[in-house]
mmCIF file of C-alpha atoms in Angstrom:
data_model
loop_
_atom_site.group_PDB
_atom_site.id
_atom_site.type_symbol
_atom_site.label_atom_id
_atom_site.label_comp_id
_atom_site.label_asym_id
_atom_site.label_seq_id
_atom_site.Cartn_x
_atom_site.Cartn_y
_atom_site.Cartn_z
ATOM 1 C CA MET A 1 112.046 63.841 105.819
ATOM 2 C CA PRO A 2 110.339 65.106 108.239
ATOM 3 C CA ILE A 3 109.561 68.989 107.918
ATOM 4 C CA VAL A 4 108.884 71.191 111.051
ATOM 5 C CA THR A 5 107.292 74.509 111.218
ATOM 6 C CA VAL A 6 107.404 76.687 114.280
ATOM 7 C CA ARG A 7 105.063 79.905 114.091
ATOM 8 C CA ALA A 8 105.964 81.851 117.261
ATOM 9 C CA LEU A 9 105.648 85.541 118.020
ATOM 10 C CA GLU A 10 108.393 87.831 116.515
ATOM 11 C CA GLY A 11 110.996 88.788 118.711
ATOM 12 C CA ARG A 12 113.075 85.922 119.468
ATOM 13 C CA THR A 13 116.782 85.922 119.170
ATOM 14 C CA VAL A 14 118.928 84.134 116.573
ATOM 15 C CA GLU A 15 120.347 82.174 119.706
ATOM 16 C CA GLN A 16 116.800 81.187 120.923
ATOM 17 C CA LYS A 17 116.024 79.630 117.520
ATOM 18 C CA ARG A 18 119.640 78.063 116.982
ATOM 19 C CA LYS A 19 119.125 76.261 120.324
ATOM 20 C CA LEU A 20 115.195 75.163 119.844
ATOM 21 C CA ALA A 21 116.304 73.943 116.104
ATOM 22 C CA LYS A 22 118.718 71.674 117.519
ATOM 23 C CA ASP A 23 116.478 70.702 120.497
ATOM 24 C CA ILE A 24 113.747 69.895 117.985
ATOM 25 C CA THR A 25 115.754 68.236 115.660
ATOM 26 C CA ASP A 26 117.171 65.681 118.656
ATOM 27 C CA ALA A 27 113.537 65.172 119.146
ATOM 28 C CA VAL A 28 112.837 64.184 115.915
ATOM 29 C CA VAL A 29 115.440 61.930 115.703
ATOM 30 C CA LYS A 30 115.074 60.147 118.799
ATOM 31 C CA ASN A 31 111.049 59.477 118.197
ATOM 32 C CA PHE A 32 110.797 59.167 114.944
ATOM 33 C CA ASP A 33 113.727 57.176 113.860
ATOM 34 C CA VAL A 34 115.144 59.454 111.230
ATOM 35 C CA GLU A 35 118.635 60.569 110.678
ATOM 36 C CA ALA A 36 119.188 64.149 111.644
ATOM 37 C CA ASP A 37 120.170 65.485 108.039
ATOM 38 C CA ARG A 38 117.092 64.804 107.032
ATOM 39 C CA VAL A 39 114.855 66.936 109.323
ATOM 40 C CA LEU A 40 114.086 70.368 108.107
ATOM 41 C CA ILE A 41 112.852 73.345 110.256
ATOM 42 C CA ASN A 42 111.002 76.344 109.216
ATOM 43 C CA PHE A 43 110.403 79.248 111.565
ATOM 44 C CA PHE A 44 107.585 82.035 110.765
ATOM 45 C CA ASP A 45 108.453 85.271 113.271
ATOM 46 C CA MET A 46 104.624 86.586 113.508
ATOM 47 C CA PRO A 47 103.827 90.289 113.939
ATOM 48 C CA LYS A 48 101.744 90.720 117.127
ATOM 49 C CA GLN A 49 98.966 92.301 114.475
ATOM 50 C CA ASN A 50 99.150 89.140 112.698
ATOM 51 C CA ILE A 51 98.004 86.577 115.696
ATOM 52 C CA ALA A 52 94.838 86.704 117.131
ATOM 53 C CA LYS A 53 93.461 84.411 119.938
ATOM 54 C CA ALA A 54 89.909 84.644 121.005
ATOM 55 C CA GLY A 55 88.576 87.208 118.171
ATOM 56 C CA LYS A 56 91.343 89.730 119.462
ATOM 57 C CA LEU A 57 94.610 90.856 117.853
ATOM 58 C CA ASN A 58 97.866 90.075 119.998
ATOM 59 C CA ILE A 59 98.504 93.641 120.123
ATOM 60 C CA ASP A 60 95.077 94.475 121.991
ATOM 61 C CA GLN A 61 95.526 91.750 124.468
ATOM 62 C CA MET B 1 92.179 75.239 92.365
ATOM 63 C CA PRO B 2 95.537 73.752 93.039
ATOM 64 C CA ILE B 3 97.138 75.994 95.709
ATOM 65 C CA VAL B 4 101.056 75.773 95.532
ATOM 66 C CA THR B 5 103.167 77.138 97.948
ATOM 67 C CA VAL B 6 107.218 77.373 97.787
ATOM 68 C CA ARG B 7 109.285 77.908 100.861
ATOM 69 C CA ALA B 8 112.577 78.825 99.887
ATOM 70 C CA LEU B 9 115.677 80.802 100.876
ATOM 71 C CA GLU B 10 115.156 84.859 100.688
ATOM 72 C CA GLY B 11 117.483 86.614 97.905
ATOM 73 C CA ARG B 12 115.729 85.412 94.919
ATOM 74 C CA THR B 13 114.988 88.053 92.226
ATOM 75 C CA VAL B 14 111.242 88.597 91.143
ATOM 76 C CA GLU B 15 112.482 87.445 87.664
ATOM 77 C CA GLN B 16 113.422 84.317 89.006
ATOM 78 C CA LYS B 17 109.638 84.205 90.478
ATOM 79 C CA ARG B 18 107.985 85.174 87.597
ATOM 80 C CA LYS B 19 109.784 82.409 85.518
ATOM 81 C CA LEU B 20 109.186 79.832 88.048
ATOM 82 C CA ALA B 21 105.661 80.438 88.893
ATOM 83 C CA LYS B 22 105.050 80.157 84.862
ATOM 84 C CA ASP B 23 106.892 76.879 85.022
ATOM 85 C CA ILE B 24 105.143 75.449 87.960
ATOM 86 C CA THR B 25 101.510 76.587 86.492
ATOM 87 C CA ASP B 26 102.543 75.013 83.398
ATOM 88 C CA ALA B 27 103.473 71.619 84.667
ATOM 89 C CA VAL B 28 100.165 71.763 86.847
ATOM 90 C CA VAL B 29 98.041 72.337 83.944
ATOM 91 C CA LYS B 30 99.391 69.208 81.913
ATOM 92 C CA ASN B 31 99.710 67.236 84.644
ATOM 93 C CA PHE B 32 96.584 67.747 86.538
ATOM 94 C CA ASP B 33 94.472 68.639 83.762
ATOM 95 C CA VAL B 34 93.469 72.225 84.890
ATOM 96 C CA GLU B 35 93.031 75.512 83.501
ATOM 97 C CA ALA B 36 95.671 78.007 84.515
ATOM 98 C CA ASP B 37 93.730 80.415 85.522
ATOM 99 C CA ARG B 38 92.550 78.134 88.710
ATOM 100 C CA VAL B 39 96.491 77.496 89.656
ATOM 101 C CA LEU B 40 97.616 79.990 92.400
ATOM 102 C CA ILE B 41 101.193 80.118 94.125
ATOM 103 C CA ASN B 42 102.149 81.603 97.041
ATOM 104 C CA PHE B 43 106.147 82.193 97.353
ATOM 105 C CA PHE B 44 107.455 82.319 101.003
ATOM 106 C CA ASP B 45 110.917 83.969 101.235
ATOM 107 C CA MET B 46 113.007 82.427 104.375
ATOM 108 C CA PRO B 47 116.023 84.317 106.035
ATOM 109 C CA LYS B 48 118.802 82.447 106.440
ATOM 110 C CA GLN B 49 117.910 82.462 110.391
ATOM 111 C CA ASN B 50 114.464 80.880 110.072
ATOM 112 C CA ILE B 51 115.737 77.677 107.996
ATOM 113 C CA ALA B 52 117.743 74.598 109.948
ATOM 114 C CA LYS B 53 118.623 71.339 108.636
ATOM 115 C CA ALA B 54 120.319 68.689 110.762
ATOM 116 C CA GLY B 55 119.935 70.848 113.874
ATOM 117 C CA LYS B 56 121.466 73.870 112.277
ATOM 118 C CA LEU B 57 120.226 76.940 110.942
ATOM 119 C CA ASN B 58 121.239 77.856 107.676
ATOM 120 C CA ILE B 59 123.530 81.206 109.129
ATOM 121 C CA ASP B 60 125.706 78.713 110.743
ATOM 122 C CA GLN B 61 126.122 75.966 107.929
ATOM 123 C CA MET C 1 116.319 73.530 100.685
ATOM 124 C CA PRO C 2 113.123 74.687 98.692
ATOM 125 C CA ILE C 3 109.744 73.239 100.264
ATOM 126 C CA VAL C 4 107.089 72.791 97.692
ATOM 127 C CA THR C 5 103.479 72.096 99.116
ATOM 128 C CA VAL C 6 100.991 71.019 96.347
ATOM 129 C CA ARG C 7 97.287 71.087 97.743
ATOM 130 C CA ALA C 8 94.635 69.692 95.187
ATOM 131 C CA LEU C 9 91.505 67.976 94.586
ATOM 132 C CA GLU C 10 91.819 64.410 95.626
ATOM 133 C CA GLY C 11 91.618 62.005 93.001
ATOM 134 C CA ARG C 12 94.744 62.376 90.985
ATOM 135 C CA THR C 13 96.760 59.229 90.198
ATOM 136 C CA VAL C 14 100.444 58.479 91.587
ATOM 137 C CA GLU C 15 100.892 58.739 88.062
ATOM 138 C CA GLN C 16 99.757 62.047 87.883
ATOM 139 C CA LYS C 17 101.633 63.117 90.931
ATOM 140 C CA ARG C 18 104.935 61.390 89.748
ATOM 141 C CA LYS C 19 105.256 63.533 86.585
ATOM 142 C CA LEU C 20 104.078 66.638 88.684
ATOM 143 C CA ALA C 21 106.900 66.183 91.026
ATOM 144 C CA LYS C 22 109.182 65.606 88.197
ATOM 145 C CA ASP C 23 108.324 68.684 86.643
ATOM 146 C CA ILE C 24 108.167 70.924 89.437
ATOM 147 C CA THR C 25 111.777 69.591 90.663
ATOM 148 C CA ASP C 26 113.017 70.684 86.910
ATOM 149 C CA ALA C 27 111.503 73.653 87.212
ATOM 150 C CA VAL C 28 112.730 74.951 90.689
ATOM 151 C CA VAL C 29 116.122 73.508 89.842
ATOM 152 C CA LYS C 30 116.316 75.657 86.819
ATOM 153 C CA ASN C 31 115.035 79.108 87.972
ATOM 154 C CA PHE C 32 116.236 78.798 91.576
ATOM 155 C CA ASP C 33 119.140 77.496 90.962
ATOM 156 C CA VAL C 34 119.632 74.553 93.445
ATOM 157 C CA GLU C 35 120.681 70.887 93.053
ATOM 158 C CA ALA C 36 117.581 68.454 92.596
ATOM 159 C CA ASP C 37 117.981 66.287 95.681
ATOM 160 C CA ARG C 38 117.455 69.769 97.873
ATOM 161 C CA VAL C 39 113.957 69.986 96.301
ATOM 162 C CA LEU C 40 110.910 68.815 98.477
ATOM 163 C CA ILE C 41 107.565 68.128 97.145
ATOM 164 C CA ASN C 42 104.161 67.384 99.548
ATOM 165 C CA PHE C 43 101.159 66.547 98.087
ATOM 166 C CA PHE C 44 97.926 67.333 99.722
ATOM 167 C CA ASP C 45 94.772 65.233 98.596
ATOM 168 C CA MET C 46 91.903 67.842 99.460
ATOM 169 C CA PRO C 47 88.568 66.269 99.620
ATOM 170 C CA LYS C 48 85.585 67.880 97.806
ATOM 171 C CA GLN C 49 83.870 68.891 101.123
ATOM 172 C CA ASN C 50 87.065 70.303 102.534
ATOM 173 C CA ILE C 51 87.554 72.983 99.669
ATOM 174 C CA ALA C 52 85.273 76.285 99.302
ATOM 175 C CA LYS C 53 85.201 78.696 96.607
ATOM 176 C CA ALA C 54 83.103 81.637 96.621
ATOM 177 C CA GLY C 55 81.704 80.414 100.007
ATOM 178 C CA LYS C 56 80.343 77.159 98.416
ATOM 179 C CA LEU C 57 81.555 74.172 98.909
ATOM 180 C CA ASN C 58 83.178 72.061 96.209
ATOM 181 C CA ILE C 59 80.622 69.003 96.477
ATOM 182 C CA ASP C 60 77.989 71.955 96.103
ATOM 183 C CA GLN C 61 79.372 73.432 93.047
ATOM 184 C CA MET D 1 101.005 80.407 121.405
ATOM 185 C CA PRO D 2 103.695 78.791 119.488
ATOM 186 C CA ILE D 3 102.273 76.701 116.777
ATOM 187 C CA VAL D 4 104.426 73.609 115.961
ATOM 188 C CA THR D 5 103.421 71.483 112.822
ATOM 189 C CA VAL D 6 105.200 68.210 111.920
ATOM 190 C CA ARG D 7 104.842 66.724 108.382
ATOM 191 C CA ALA D 8 106.416 63.256 108.394
ATOM 192 C CA LEU D 9 106.064 59.838 106.664
ATOM 193 C CA GLU D 10 103.091 58.305 107.861
ATOM 194 C CA GLY D 11 103.111 55.207 109.776
ATOM 195 C CA ARG D 12 104.419 56.335 113.236
ATOM 196 C CA THR D 13 102.569 54.898 116.258
ATOM 197 C CA VAL D 14 100.331 57.078 118.537
ATOM 198 C CA GLU D 15 103.026 56.254 121.298
ATOM 199 C CA GLN D 16 105.751 57.981 118.874
ATOM 200 C CA LYS D 17 103.875 60.973 118.380
ATOM 201 C CA ARG D 18 102.823 61.261 122.030
ATOM 202 C CA LYS D 19 106.826 61.349 123.000
ATOM 203 C CA LEU D 20 107.336 63.571 120.212
ATOM 204 C CA ALA D 21 104.819 65.826 121.325
ATOM 205 C CA LYS D 22 106.035 65.925 124.984
ATOM 206 C CA ASP D 23 109.424 66.198 123.579
ATOM 207 C CA ILE D 24 108.600 69.192 121.314
ATOM 208 C CA THR D 25 106.331 71.215 123.663
ATOM 209 C CA ASP D 26 109.559 70.985 126.328
ATOM 210 C CA ALA D 27 111.897 72.026 123.904
ATOM 211 C CA VAL D 28 109.716 75.123 122.992
ATOM 212 C CA VAL D 29 108.949 76.133 126.660
ATOM 213 C CA LYS D 30 112.690 75.900 127.409
ATOM 214 C CA ASN D 31 114.094 78.120 124.500
ATOM 215 C CA PHE D 32 111.185 80.367 123.713
ATOM 216 C CA ASP D 33 110.064 81.001 127.424
ATOM 217 C CA VAL D 34 106.357 80.034 127.168
ATOM 218 C CA GLU D 35 104.119 78.471 129.313
ATOM 219 C CA ALA D 36 103.347 74.430 127.645
ATOM 220 C CA ASP D 37 99.511 75.107 127.902
ATOM 221 C CA ARG D 38 100.035 77.661 124.833
ATOM 222 C CA VAL D 39 101.984 75.328 122.837
ATOM 223 C CA LEU D 40 100.269 73.641 120.033
ATOM 224 C CA ILE D 41 101.280 71.026 118.092
ATOM 225 C CA ASN D 42 99.691 69.372 114.607
ATOM 226 C CA PHE D 43 100.981 66.209 112.767
ATOM 227 C CA PHE D 44 100.254 65.550 109.377
ATOM 228 C CA ASP D 45 100.795 62.023 108.474
ATOM 229 C CA MET D 46 102.329 62.186 104.642
ATOM 230 C CA PRO D 47 101.395 58.868 102.465
ATOM 231 C CA LYS D 48 104.356 57.553 100.364
ATOM 232 C CA GLN D 49 102.713 58.941 97.293
ATOM 233 C CA ASN D 50 102.691 62.063 98.570
ATOM 234 C CA ILE D 51 106.051 62.917 99.550
ATOM 235 C CA ALA D 52 108.719 63.919 96.826
ATOM 236 C CA LYS D 53 112.756 64.563 96.893
ATOM 237 C CA ALA D 54 114.738 65.356 93.986
ATOM 238 C CA GLY D 55 111.792 64.445 91.746
ATOM 239 C CA LYS D 56 110.837 61.334 93.029
ATOM 240 C CA LEU D 57 107.970 60.259 95.036
ATOM 241 C CA ASN D 58 109.043 58.101 97.754
ATOM 242 C CA ILE D 59 106.994 55.249 96.617
ATOM 243 C CA ASP D 60 109.940 55.070 93.713
ATOM 244 C CA GLN D 61 112.858 55.566 95.948
ATOM 245 C CA MET E 1 91.585 74.188 119.085
ATOM 246 C CA PRO E 2 90.740 75.064 115.393
ATOM 247 C CA ILE E 3 93.658 76.939 113.515
ATOM 248 C CA VAL E 4 92.721 79.519 110.815
ATOM 249 C CA THR E 5 95.256 81.379 108.719
ATOM 250 C CA VAL E 6 94.829 83.643 106.270
ATOM 251 C CA ARG E 7 96.893 84.739 103.067
ATOM 252 C CA ALA E 8 96.053 87.642 101.474
ATOM 253 C CA LEU E 9 97.828 90.397 99.549
ATOM 254 C CA GLU E 10 99.644 93.016 101.917
ATOM 255 C CA GLY E 11 98.254 96.113 102.575
ATOM 256 C CA ARG E 12 95.415 95.452 104.852
ATOM 257 C CA THR E 13 95.248 97.690 107.966
ATOM 258 C CA VAL E 14 95.544 96.482 111.561
ATOM 259 C CA GLU E 15 91.835 97.373 111.639
ATOM 260 C CA GLN E 16 90.765 95.254 108.987
ATOM 261 C CA LYS E 17 92.423 92.508 110.481
ATOM 262 C CA ARG E 18 90.981 93.082 113.936
ATOM 263 C CA LYS E 19 87.315 93.158 112.498
ATOM 264 C CA LEU E 20 88.467 90.023 110.279
ATOM 265 C CA ALA E 21 89.940 88.357 113.010
ATOM 266 C CA LYS E 22 86.592 89.037 115.455
ATOM 267 C CA ASP E 23 84.242 87.839 112.770
ATOM 268 C CA ILE E 24 86.079 84.993 111.586
ATOM 269 C CA THR E 25 86.389 83.996 115.260
ATOM 270 C CA ASP E 26 82.294 84.473 115.641
ATOM 271 C CA ALA E 27 82.038 82.053 112.531
ATOM 272 C CA VAL E 28 83.530 79.447 114.103
ATOM 273 C CA VAL E 29 82.158 79.485 117.368
ATOM 274 C CA LYS E 30 78.902 79.717 116.207
ATOM 275 C CA ASN E 31 79.675 76.648 113.416
ATOM 276 C CA PHE E 32 82.260 74.618 114.968
ATOM 277 C CA ASP E 33 80.617 74.733 118.662
ATOM 278 C CA VAL E 34 83.812 76.065 120.125
ATOM 279 C CA GLU E 35 84.635 78.181 122.818
ATOM 280 C CA ALA E 36 85.960 81.317 121.249
ATOM 281 C CA ASP E 37 89.519 81.357 123.486
ATOM 282 C CA ARG E 38 90.358 78.289 121.673
ATOM 283 C CA VAL E 39 90.220 79.660 118.391
ATOM 284 C CA LEU E 40 93.567 81.159 116.948
ATOM 285 C CA ILE E 41 94.027 83.263 113.844
ATOM 286 C CA ASN E 42 97.497 83.659 111.679
ATOM 287 C CA PHE E 43 97.536 86.380 109.192
ATOM 288 C CA PHE E 44 100.295 86.270 106.289
ATOM 289 C CA ASP E 45 100.997 89.671 104.668
ATOM 290 C CA MET E 46 101.601 88.389 100.929
ATOM 291 C CA PRO E 47 103.747 90.797 98.654
ATOM 292 C CA LYS E 48 102.719 91.393 95.267
ATOM 293 C CA GLN E 49 105.527 89.586 94.325
ATOM 294 C CA ASN E 50 105.157 86.762 96.015
ATOM 295 C CA ILE E 51 101.566 85.662 94.432
ATOM 296 C CA ALA E 52 100.419 84.660 91.010
ATOM 297 C CA LYS E 53 97.309 83.378 89.442
ATOM 298 C CA ALA E 54 97.482 81.849 86.064
ATOM 299 C CA GLY E 55 101.336 81.615 85.859
ATOM 300 C CA LYS E 56 101.565 85.771 86.577
ATOM 301 C CA LEU E 57 102.949 87.247 89.688
ATOM 302 C CA ASN E 58 100.255 89.836 90.857
ATOM 303 C CA ILE E 59 102.742 92.432 90.227
ATOM 304 C CA ASP E 60 102.187 91.888 86.600
ATOM 305 C CA GLN E 61 98.518 91.223 86.050
ATOM 306 C CA MET F 1 92.724 85.942 96.158
ATOM 307 C CA PRO F 2 92.364 85.417 100.114
ATOM 308 C CA ILE F 3 93.444 81.984 101.026
ATOM 309 C CA VAL F 4 91.939 80.680 104.233
ATOM 310 C CA THR F 5 92.953 77.461 105.761
ATOM 311 C CA VAL F 6 91.273 75.998 108.601
ATOM 312 C CA ARG F 7 92.568 72.987 110.874
ATOM 313 C CA ALA F 8 90.254 71.834 113.379
ATOM 314 C CA LEU F 9 89.627 68.461 115.060
ATOM 315 C CA GLU F 10 87.602 65.835 112.951
ATOM 316 C CA GLY F 11 84.357 65.125 113.235
ATOM 317 C CA ARG F 12 82.386 68.340 111.870
ATOM 318 C CA THR F 13 79.594 67.471 109.599
ATOM 319 C CA VAL F 14 79.503 68.527 105.738
ATOM 320 C CA GLU F 15 76.634 70.983 106.795
ATOM 321 C CA GLN F 16 78.929 72.385 109.295
ATOM 322 C CA LYS F 17 81.733 73.075 106.924
ATOM 323 C CA ARG F 18 79.301 74.368 104.278
ATOM 324 C CA LYS F 19 78.089 77.123 107.010
ATOM 325 C CA LEU F 20 81.659 78.009 108.070
ATOM 326 C CA ALA F 21 82.474 78.489 104.694
ATOM 327 C CA LYS F 22 80.001 80.770 103.795
ATOM 328 C CA ASP F 23 80.190 82.895 107.092
ATOM 329 C CA ILE F 24 84.356 83.056 106.505
ATOM 330 C CA THR F 25 83.852 84.140 102.946
ATOM 331 C CA ASP F 26 81.502 87.047 103.918
ATOM 332 C CA ALA F 27 83.848 87.882 106.785
ATOM 333 C CA VAL F 28 86.659 88.232 104.348
ATOM 334 C CA VAL F 29 84.573 89.943 101.552
ATOM 335 C CA LYS F 30 83.244 92.766 104.298
ATOM 336 C CA ASN F 31 86.390 93.460 106.001
ATOM 337 C CA PHE F 32 89.101 92.794 103.540
ATOM 338 C CA ASP F 33 86.937 94.182 100.554
ATOM 339 C CA VAL F 34 87.303 91.742 98.149
ATOM 340 C CA GLU F 35 84.802 90.003 95.597
ATOM 341 C CA ALA F 36 83.739 86.272 97.045
ATOM 342 C CA ASP F 37 84.818 84.230 94.102
ATOM 343 C CA ARG F 38 88.148 85.295 94.881
ATOM 344 C CA VAL F 39 88.022 83.415 98.303
ATOM 345 C CA LEU F 40 89.627 79.983 99.131
ATOM 346 C CA ILE F 41 88.764 78.406 101.799
ATOM 347 C CA ASN F 42 90.830 74.988 102.560
ATOM 348 C CA PHE F 43 89.619 72.480 105.331
ATOM 349 C CA PHE F 44 91.725 69.979 107.465
ATOM 350 C CA ASP F 45 90.405 67.266 109.478
ATOM 351 C CA MET F 46 92.842 66.591 112.158
ATOM 352 C CA PRO F 47 92.566 63.136 113.954
ATOM 353 C CA LYS F 48 92.419 63.191 117.814
ATOM 354 C CA GLN F 49 96.041 61.752 117.984
ATOM 355 C CA ASN F 50 97.427 64.531 115.532
ATOM 356 C CA ILE F 51 96.829 67.009 118.006
ATOM 357 C CA ALA F 52 98.556 68.059 120.879
ATOM 358 C CA LYS F 53 98.378 70.853 123.351
ATOM 359 C CA ALA F 54 100.963 71.481 126.274
ATOM 360 C CA GLY F 55 102.761 68.729 125.455
ATOM 361 C CA LYS F 56 99.761 65.992 125.168
ATOM 362 C CA LEU F 57 97.815 64.476 122.358
ATOM 363 C CA ASN F 58 94.189 65.413 122.384
ATOM 364 C CA ILE F 59 93.268 61.790 123.105
ATOM 365 C CA ASP F 60 95.093 61.486 126.245
ATOM 366 C CA GLN F 61 93.064 64.830 127.302
#
């Protein structure tokens, strides 16, 4: 039961998540040899003020 | 200091979380032999569009 | 599909995890009103050198 | 900077992870419109005794 | 590419996150010997009803 | 009770983790205005074959 978690900047549409969920699931099924209905995916929409790189929040970049 | 994280579909009431936090803590204390005040629990309320199974978002199932 | 993650100091036996997995699942089923076979649990066994509290690693406490 | 975390039963080969990392990255680039070098992936290899479904450890199923 | 995740009670200001992101990044650079632009930080703002200690939700403490 | 999780390439020494745990805790205390003994840190040592960037495992870079 692979569990895939995707953290990405908020703002993606439902349609984008819908397609990514499908593609990631296909990739896990193909490469890890599991049935699709055992693959779970969780998305976390990260606000710009909650992500930092190189010590700077995304809102400051 | 066990840390328990619960990701579940959003919509659960505070009372449901209150009871589950109590029951999980009791279970950890009993089975892992730690004092209750060392058990931390975090809930993440997952929107339907952020969970997928078998390649399909929860809102499409 | 609730996903429960338990991070605890390494050293727990399989039997301890077996019982805790059962008890946590029962607690989720009872309080969050889901079927048992939708509840997933992941344990992470944390080495003493990988946990810190109050700025001190567990091996130094 | 999407961060993708994959928790799956241990035992997958490096080659399997290599291919899955490639495929997931391609999927994120295509659907979330980011450059490939911003996509990070982390795998966690879960021992059978550390995963449970329906209240039963994987080693007992 | 160290990934640092901070879960804390919601209510911190952007300025508090801005400074903490800077300080944590500096600490990782200094102690783990990596370049700053490889250090990623994610904050999760936890509502009071989603955190429990000793079996009690934060809102009940 | 801030919980800080650090995922980094394996190979860091205990001394490196000891110092980073201290520095991160100090940073959280200073910026998030909490007492030190409420700050928890977890390290995850990531094998080279379990980290990927730009679709390539760390062992292939």
